[in-house]
XYZ file of C-alpha atoms in Angstrom:
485
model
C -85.925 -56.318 -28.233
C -83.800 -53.457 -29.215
C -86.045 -51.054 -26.717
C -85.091 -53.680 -24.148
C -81.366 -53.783 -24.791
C -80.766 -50.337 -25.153
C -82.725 -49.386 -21.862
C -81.921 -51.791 -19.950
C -78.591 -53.446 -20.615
C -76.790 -50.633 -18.403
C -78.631 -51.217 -15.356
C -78.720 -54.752 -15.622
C -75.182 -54.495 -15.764
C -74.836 -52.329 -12.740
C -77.517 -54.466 -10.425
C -75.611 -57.705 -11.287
C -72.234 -56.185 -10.424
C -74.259 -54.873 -7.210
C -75.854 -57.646 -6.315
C -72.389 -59.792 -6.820
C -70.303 -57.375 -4.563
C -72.765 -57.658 -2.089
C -72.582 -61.540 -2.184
C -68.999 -61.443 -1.233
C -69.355 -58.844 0.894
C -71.638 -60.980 3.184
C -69.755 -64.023 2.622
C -66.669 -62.275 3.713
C -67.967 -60.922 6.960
C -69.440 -64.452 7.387
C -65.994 -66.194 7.140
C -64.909 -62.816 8.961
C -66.762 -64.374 11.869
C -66.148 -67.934 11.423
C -61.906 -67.500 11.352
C -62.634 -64.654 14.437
C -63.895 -68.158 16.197
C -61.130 -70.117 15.267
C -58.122 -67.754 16.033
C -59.478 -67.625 19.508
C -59.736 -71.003 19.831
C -55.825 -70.863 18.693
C -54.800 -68.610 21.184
C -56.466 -70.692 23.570
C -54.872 -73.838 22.085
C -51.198 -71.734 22.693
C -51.895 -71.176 26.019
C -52.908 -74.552 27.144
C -49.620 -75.943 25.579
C -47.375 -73.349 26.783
C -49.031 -73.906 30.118
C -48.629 -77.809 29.965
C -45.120 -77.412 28.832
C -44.542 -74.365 31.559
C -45.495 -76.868 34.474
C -43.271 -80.095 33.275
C -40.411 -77.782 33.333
C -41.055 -76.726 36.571
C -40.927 -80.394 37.686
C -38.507 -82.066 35.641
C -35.384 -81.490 37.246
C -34.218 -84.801 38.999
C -37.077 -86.428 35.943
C -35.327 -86.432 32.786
C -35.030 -89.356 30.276
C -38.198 -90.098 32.637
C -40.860 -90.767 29.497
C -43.834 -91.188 31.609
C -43.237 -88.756 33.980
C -43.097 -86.394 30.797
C -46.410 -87.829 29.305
C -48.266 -87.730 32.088
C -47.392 -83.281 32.458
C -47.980 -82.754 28.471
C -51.037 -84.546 28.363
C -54.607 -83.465 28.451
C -55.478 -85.318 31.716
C -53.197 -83.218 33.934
C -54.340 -80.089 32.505
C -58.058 -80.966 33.936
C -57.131 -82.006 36.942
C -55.123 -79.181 37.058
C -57.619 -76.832 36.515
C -60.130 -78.283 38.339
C -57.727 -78.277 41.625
C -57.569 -74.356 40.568
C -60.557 -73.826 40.617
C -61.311 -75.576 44.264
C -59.107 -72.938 45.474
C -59.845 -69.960 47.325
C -58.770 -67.450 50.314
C -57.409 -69.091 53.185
C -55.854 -72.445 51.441
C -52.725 -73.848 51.443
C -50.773 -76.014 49.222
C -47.205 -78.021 48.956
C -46.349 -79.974 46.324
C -43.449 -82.846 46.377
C -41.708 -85.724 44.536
C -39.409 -88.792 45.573
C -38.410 -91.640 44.336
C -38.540 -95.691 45.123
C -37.478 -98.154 43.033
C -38.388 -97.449 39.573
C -41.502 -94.993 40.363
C -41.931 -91.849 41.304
C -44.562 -90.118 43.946
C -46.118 -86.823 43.528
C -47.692 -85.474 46.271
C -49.572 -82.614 46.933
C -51.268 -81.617 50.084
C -54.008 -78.845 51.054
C -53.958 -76.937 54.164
C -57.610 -75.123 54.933
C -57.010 -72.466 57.657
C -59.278 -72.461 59.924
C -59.164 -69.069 61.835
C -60.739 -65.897 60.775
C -59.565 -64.438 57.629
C -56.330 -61.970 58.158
C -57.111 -59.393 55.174
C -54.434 -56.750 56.481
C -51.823 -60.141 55.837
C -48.982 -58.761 53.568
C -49.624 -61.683 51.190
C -52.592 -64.479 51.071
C -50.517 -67.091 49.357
C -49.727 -69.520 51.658
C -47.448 -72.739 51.451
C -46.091 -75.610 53.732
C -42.489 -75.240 54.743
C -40.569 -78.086 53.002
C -37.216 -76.759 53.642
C -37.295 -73.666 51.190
C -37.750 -70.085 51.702
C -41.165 -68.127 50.561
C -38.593 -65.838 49.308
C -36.986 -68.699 47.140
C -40.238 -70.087 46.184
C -41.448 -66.329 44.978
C -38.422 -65.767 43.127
C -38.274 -69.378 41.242
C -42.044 -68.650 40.497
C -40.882 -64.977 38.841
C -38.703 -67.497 36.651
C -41.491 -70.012 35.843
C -43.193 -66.566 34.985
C -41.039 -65.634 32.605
C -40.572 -68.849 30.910
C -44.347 -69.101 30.507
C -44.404 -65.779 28.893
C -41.765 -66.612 26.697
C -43.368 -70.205 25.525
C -46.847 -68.797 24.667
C -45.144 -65.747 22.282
C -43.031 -68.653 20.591
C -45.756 -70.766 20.251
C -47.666 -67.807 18.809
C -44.746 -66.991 16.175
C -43.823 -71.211 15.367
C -47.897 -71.014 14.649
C -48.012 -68.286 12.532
C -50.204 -65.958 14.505
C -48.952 -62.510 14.286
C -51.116 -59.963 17.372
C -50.002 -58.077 19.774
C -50.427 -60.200 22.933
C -50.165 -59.010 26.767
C -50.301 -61.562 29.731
C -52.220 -60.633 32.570
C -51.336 -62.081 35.759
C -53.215 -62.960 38.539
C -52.718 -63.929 42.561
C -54.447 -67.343 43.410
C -57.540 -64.717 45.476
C -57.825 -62.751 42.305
C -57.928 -59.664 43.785
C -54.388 -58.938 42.638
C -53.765 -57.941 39.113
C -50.204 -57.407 37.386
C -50.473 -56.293 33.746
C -49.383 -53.774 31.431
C -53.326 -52.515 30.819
C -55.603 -50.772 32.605
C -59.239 -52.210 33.895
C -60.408 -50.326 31.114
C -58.721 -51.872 28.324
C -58.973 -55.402 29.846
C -62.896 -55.102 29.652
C -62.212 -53.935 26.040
C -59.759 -56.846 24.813
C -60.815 -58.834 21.518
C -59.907 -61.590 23.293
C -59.086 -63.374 26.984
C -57.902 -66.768 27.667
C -58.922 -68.726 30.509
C -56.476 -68.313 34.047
C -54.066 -71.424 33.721
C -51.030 -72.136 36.014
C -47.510 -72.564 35.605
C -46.251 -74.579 38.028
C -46.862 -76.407 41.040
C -46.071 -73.879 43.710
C -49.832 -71.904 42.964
C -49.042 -68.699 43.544
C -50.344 -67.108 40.577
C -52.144 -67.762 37.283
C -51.612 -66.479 33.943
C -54.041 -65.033 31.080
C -53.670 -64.097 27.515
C -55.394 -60.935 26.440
C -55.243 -59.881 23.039
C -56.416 -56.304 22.532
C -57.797 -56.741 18.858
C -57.646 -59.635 16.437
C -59.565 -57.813 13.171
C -55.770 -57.639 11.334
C -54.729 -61.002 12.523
C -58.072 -62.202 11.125
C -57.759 -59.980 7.667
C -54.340 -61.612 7.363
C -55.438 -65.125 7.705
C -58.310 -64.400 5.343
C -55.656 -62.338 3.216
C -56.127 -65.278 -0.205
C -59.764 -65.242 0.294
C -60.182 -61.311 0.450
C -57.561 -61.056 -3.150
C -59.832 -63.846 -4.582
C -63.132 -62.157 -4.215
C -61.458 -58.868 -5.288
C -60.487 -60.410 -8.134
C -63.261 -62.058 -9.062
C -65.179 -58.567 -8.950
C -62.280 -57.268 -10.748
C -62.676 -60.450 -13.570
C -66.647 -60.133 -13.366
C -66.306 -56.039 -14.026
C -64.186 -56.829 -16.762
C -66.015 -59.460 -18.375
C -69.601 -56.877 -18.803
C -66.958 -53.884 -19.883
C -65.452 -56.127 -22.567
C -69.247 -57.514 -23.252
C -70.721 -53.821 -23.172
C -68.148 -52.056 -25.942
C -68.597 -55.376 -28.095
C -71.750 -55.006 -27.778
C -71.108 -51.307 -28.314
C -69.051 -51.688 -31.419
C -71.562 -54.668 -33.067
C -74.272 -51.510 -32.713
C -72.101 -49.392 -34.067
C -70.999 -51.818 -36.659
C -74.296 -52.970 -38.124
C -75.379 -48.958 -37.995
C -72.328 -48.867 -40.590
C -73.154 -51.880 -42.725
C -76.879 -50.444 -43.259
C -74.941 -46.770 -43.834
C -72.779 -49.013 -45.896
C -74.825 -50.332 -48.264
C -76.583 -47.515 -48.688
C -74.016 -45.665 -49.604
C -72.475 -48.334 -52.101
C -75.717 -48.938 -53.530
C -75.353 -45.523 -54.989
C -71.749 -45.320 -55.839
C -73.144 -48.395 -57.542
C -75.730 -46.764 -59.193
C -74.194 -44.190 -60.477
C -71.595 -45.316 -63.183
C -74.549 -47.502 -63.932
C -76.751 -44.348 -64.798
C -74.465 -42.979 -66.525
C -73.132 -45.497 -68.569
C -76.594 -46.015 -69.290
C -77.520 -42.513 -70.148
C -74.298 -42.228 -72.890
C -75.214 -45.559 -74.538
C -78.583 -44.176 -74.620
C -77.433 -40.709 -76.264
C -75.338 -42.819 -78.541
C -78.089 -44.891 -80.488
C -80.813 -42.087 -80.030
C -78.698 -39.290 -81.567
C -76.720 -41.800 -83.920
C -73.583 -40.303 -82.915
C -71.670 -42.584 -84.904
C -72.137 -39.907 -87.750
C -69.996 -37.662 -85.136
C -67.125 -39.454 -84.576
C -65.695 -36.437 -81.731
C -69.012 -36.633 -79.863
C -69.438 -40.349 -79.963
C -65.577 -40.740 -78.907
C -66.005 -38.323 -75.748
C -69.203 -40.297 -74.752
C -66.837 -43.542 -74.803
C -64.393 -42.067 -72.779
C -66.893 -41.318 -69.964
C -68.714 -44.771 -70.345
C -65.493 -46.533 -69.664
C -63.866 -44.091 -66.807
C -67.255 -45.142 -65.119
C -66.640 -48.372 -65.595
C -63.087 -48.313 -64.325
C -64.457 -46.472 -61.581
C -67.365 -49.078 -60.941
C -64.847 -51.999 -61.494
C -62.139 -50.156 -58.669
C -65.313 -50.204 -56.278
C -66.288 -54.058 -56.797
C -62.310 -54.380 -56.352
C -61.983 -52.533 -53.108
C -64.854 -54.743 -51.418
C -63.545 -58.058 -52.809
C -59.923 -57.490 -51.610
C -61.126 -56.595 -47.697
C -63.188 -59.478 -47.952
C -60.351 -61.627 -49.004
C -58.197 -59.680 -46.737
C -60.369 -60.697 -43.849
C -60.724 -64.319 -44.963
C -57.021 -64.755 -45.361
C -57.839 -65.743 -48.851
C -55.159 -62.733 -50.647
C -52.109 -63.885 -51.341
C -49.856 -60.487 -51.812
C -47.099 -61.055 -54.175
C -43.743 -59.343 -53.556
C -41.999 -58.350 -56.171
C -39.478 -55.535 -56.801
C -41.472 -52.646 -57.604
C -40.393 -48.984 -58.215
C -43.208 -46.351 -56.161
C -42.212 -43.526 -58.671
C -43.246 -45.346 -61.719
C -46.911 -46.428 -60.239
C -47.423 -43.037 -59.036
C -47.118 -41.963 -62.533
C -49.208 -44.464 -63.859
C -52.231 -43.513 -61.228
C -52.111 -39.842 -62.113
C -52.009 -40.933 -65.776
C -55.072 -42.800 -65.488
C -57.516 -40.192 -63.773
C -56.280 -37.841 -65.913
C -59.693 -37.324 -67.015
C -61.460 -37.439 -62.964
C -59.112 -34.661 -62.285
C -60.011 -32.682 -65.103
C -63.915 -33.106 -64.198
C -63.347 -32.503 -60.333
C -61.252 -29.014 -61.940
C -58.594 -30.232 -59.457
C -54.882 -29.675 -60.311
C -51.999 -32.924 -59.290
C -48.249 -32.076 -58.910
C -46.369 -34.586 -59.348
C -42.574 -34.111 -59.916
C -40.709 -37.626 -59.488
C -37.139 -37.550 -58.094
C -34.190 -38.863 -60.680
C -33.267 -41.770 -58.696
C -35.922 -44.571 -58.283
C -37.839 -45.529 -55.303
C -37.712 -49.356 -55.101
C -39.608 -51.416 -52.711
C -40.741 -55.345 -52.094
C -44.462 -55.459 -52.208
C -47.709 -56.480 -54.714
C -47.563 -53.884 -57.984
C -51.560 -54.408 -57.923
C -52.540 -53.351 -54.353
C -50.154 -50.912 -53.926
C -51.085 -49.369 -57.307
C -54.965 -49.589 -55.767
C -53.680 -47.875 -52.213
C -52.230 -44.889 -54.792
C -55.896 -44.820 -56.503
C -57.329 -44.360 -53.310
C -55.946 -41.835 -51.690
C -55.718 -39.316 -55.142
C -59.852 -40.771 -55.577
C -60.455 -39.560 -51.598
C -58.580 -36.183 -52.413
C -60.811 -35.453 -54.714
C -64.360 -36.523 -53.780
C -63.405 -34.649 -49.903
C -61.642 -31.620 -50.922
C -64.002 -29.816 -52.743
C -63.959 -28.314 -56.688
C -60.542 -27.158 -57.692
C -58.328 -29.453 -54.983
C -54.560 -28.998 -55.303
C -53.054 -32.550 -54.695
C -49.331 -32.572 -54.014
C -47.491 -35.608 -54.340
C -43.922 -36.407 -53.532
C -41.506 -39.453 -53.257
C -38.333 -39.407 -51.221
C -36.351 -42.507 -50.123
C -33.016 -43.827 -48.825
C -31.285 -46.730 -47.763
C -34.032 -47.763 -45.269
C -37.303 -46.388 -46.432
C -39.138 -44.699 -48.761
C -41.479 -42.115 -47.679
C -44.783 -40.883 -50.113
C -47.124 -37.985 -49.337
C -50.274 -37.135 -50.713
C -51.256 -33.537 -49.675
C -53.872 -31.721 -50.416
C -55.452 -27.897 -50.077
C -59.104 -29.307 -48.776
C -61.104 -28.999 -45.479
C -58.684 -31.297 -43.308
C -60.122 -33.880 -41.094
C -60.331 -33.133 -37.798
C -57.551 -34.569 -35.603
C -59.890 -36.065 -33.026
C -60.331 -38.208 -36.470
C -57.146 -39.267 -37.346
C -57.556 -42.759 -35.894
C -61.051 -43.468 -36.562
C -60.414 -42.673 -40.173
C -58.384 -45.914 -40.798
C -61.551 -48.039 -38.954
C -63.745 -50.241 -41.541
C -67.021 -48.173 -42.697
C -66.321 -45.318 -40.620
C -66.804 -41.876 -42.112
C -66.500 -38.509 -40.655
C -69.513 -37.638 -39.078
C -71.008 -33.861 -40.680
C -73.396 -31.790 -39.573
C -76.366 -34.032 -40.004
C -75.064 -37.274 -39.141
C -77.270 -39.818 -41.649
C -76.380 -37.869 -44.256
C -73.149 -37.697 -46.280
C -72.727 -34.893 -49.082
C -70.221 -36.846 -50.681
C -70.989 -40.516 -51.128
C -68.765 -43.135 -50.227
C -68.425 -46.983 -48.586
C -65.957 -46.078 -45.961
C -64.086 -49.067 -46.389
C -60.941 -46.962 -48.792
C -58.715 -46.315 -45.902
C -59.521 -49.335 -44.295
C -57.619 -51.229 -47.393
C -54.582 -48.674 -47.311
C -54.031 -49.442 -43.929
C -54.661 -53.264 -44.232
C -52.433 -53.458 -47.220
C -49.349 -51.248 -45.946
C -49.190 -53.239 -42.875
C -48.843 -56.982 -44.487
C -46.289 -55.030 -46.541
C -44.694 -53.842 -43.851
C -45.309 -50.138 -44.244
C -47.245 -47.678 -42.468
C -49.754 -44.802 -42.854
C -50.693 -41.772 -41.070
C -52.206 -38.605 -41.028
C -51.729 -34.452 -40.166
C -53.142 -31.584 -40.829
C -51.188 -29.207 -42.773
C -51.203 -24.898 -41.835
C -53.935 -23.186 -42.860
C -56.270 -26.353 -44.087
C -55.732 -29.408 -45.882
C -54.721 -32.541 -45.390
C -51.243 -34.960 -45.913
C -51.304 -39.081 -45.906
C -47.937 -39.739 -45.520
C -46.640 -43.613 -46.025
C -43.583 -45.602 -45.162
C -42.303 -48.354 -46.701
C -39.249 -50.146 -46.359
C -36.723 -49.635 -49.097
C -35.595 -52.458 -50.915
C -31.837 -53.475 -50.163
């Protein structure tokens, strides 16, 4: 399976985010379609009630407080006959239109004249009407003003519904061959949309048509929740396989340092072992308890192995009980000065093999800080054991303590290699080690779990560690720790 993963996770990965973009892609142009549909059917809706409304204004003077009269206008039924008495219209016909009263009804007529001579084409106008006692002129002019109020109800109805275009009316004489409108032919045969030819009021001169030239933004904005939601959820779904690929990323790279981890430990292990082993050995083959100096000097290394062995089987118990929760740190008051002096006591003897050199010159006034004697005795171990295992025969380790009234500040500095600073980070990261020229192979053996600790056990002390290169090579830890008040 692991020629499967590694070959195939990434463009698995990419087809599924493929293959889910293109999913909403064609479900958004289908809904694209579908609200297209329904705005138009909107705009129509706007136009028939503007148109409704439009005409029962035209006729309600003398009407109001009249509920029927006002029911009968506004309601579908008038708009078909309406329309249909439209549509029997054509050249040469004639229409009036008049109300009066009797008792408590009203009568609405409204008479057609057919003209039944030849067709006049050169007339000025085609529109004819019977004379009730008005002027044409009057008739034109109130129809300019039933015009106007038209236009104005269908772009208030369009704002009171929410439906933000850019609308034009188009206006029409009752033989069509008149057109009044703000576009040319051209752009009417281009419009997104056309409403059907409705009229205004009763006098039939003209009718009126919505044209909208394009609805695609009117459309986006309706769809404007459904569009973020799919680009989120592409946004979520990308997320979700980057977050599953660099976990899946880091367990690689994790389990690649448990297996470089346990080799590794398994010979730091092995060594003290051996050699412990070896100096017992020379001790009860060469009966070196007739040579007391001899037999004392093999002692000494049999138990700074064993220190060194029991340090190791430390360092892996307290991450584990780090990670577990199960280490309790103590805080006590606890001067820095005096532990450093007790660390550099103690490997007295691993600096003198390594042929490494420690300078240590404590300040007069002690360093006091709040935190666990124990673990921050083991950070001090660590980073002196790390100078010497990485910086090579005859190290120089500098160490120095300074503090005040907020913090004390401890460096460990040494005259090695230096770690490179695209490093500096990484360094602190559980079983990481810096990689060297052949990468499955260390020169110096270690668990990469040392820095790890330090970090771990600064922080839940509140302190902090970091790293720089110093001039010309080498390498400084400095910590912080907050002074105790």
């Amino acid at each position: 399976m692991k020629w499967l993963s590694n070959r195939y996770t990434y463009p698995l990965v990419v087809l599924a985010i493929a293959v889910s973009l293109v999913l909403q892609l064609a479900w958004l142009n289908q809904l694209f379609h579908a609200q297209l549909k329904q705005l138009k059917l909107d705009l129509e809706q706007v136009v028939v009630e503007s148109a409704k409304m439009s005409t029962y204004l035209s006729v309600m003077p003398g009407h109001e407080g009249k509920e029927n009269f006002k029911q009968f206008f506004l309601s579908s039924e008038w708009l078909q006959f309406n329309q249909a008495y439209h549509n029997m219209r054509f050249h040469q016909i004639g229409s009036s239109f008049s109300s009066s009263f009797k008792g408590d009804s009203t009568f609405v007529n409204i008479s057609l004249r057919f003209f039944n001579g030849k067709p006049n084409y050169k007339r000025r106008t085609r529109t004819m009407a019977f004379d009730d006692g008005k002027t044409l002129e009057y008739e034109l002019r109130m129809d300019r003003l039933a015009l106007k109020r038209m236009d104005s109800l269908v772009h208030q109805k369009l704002k009171q519904d929410g439906i933000s275009v850019t609308a034009d009316s188009v206006i029409y004489s009752y033989n069509k061959d008149t057109i009044s409108s703000r576009l040319s032919k051209a752009q009417l045969e281009r419009v997104a949309f056309a409403s059907q030819q409705y009229s205004y009021n009763l006098t039939f001169f003209n009718t009126y048509q919505l044209v909208v030239a394009n609805l695609d933004w009117a459309v986006l904005y309706r769809m404007r929740y459904y569009v973020l939601s799919s680009f989120f959820m592409l946004l979520l779904t990308g997320a979700v396989f980057f977050f599953i690929l660099r976990l899946m990323r880091n367990q690689r790279l994790y389990a690649q340092a448990r297996v470089s981890f346990t080799s590794n430990m398994t010979h730091e292990l092995k060594t003290p072992v051996s050699t412990v082993a070896i100096a017992l050995e020379s001790i009860i083959e060469n009966r070196l308890e007739d040579n007391p100096e001899t037999l004392r000097n093999y002692l000494e290394i049999s138990r700074s192995e064993l220190q060194r062995l029991n340090l190791m089987i430390d360092k892996v118990l307290n991450l584990e009980q780090l990670d577990s929760g199960q280490a309790r740190l103590r805080s006590e008051l606890y001067d820095v000065q005096q532990g450093l002096q007790q660390v550099v006591t103690s490997m007295k003897l691993q600096v003198e093999t390594a042929g490494a050199t420690i300078d240590w010159q404590p300040v007069s006034q002690p360093c006091f800080v709040y935190g666990d004697p124990l673990h921050l005795t083991n950070v001090f171990y660590n980073l002196i054991e790390n100078a010497l295992k990485y910086g090579g025969r005859g190290v120089a380790i500098n160490l120095s303590c300074t503090c005040n009234a907020d913090e004390v500040t401890i460096s460990f500095k040494d005259n090695g290699p230096g770690i490179a600073a695209i490093y500096h980070n990484r360094i602190f990261e559980r079983y990481f080690r810096v990689p060297t020229s052949t990468p499955d192979t260390h020169n110096v053996k270690g668990s990469g779990l040392g820095l790890n600790y330090v970090k771990n056990i600064l922080e839940k002390q509140g302190g902090s560690i970091r790293l720089i290169n110093e001039p010309g090579g080498g390498s400084n830890f400095i910590i912080h720790l907050p002074a105790a008040s």
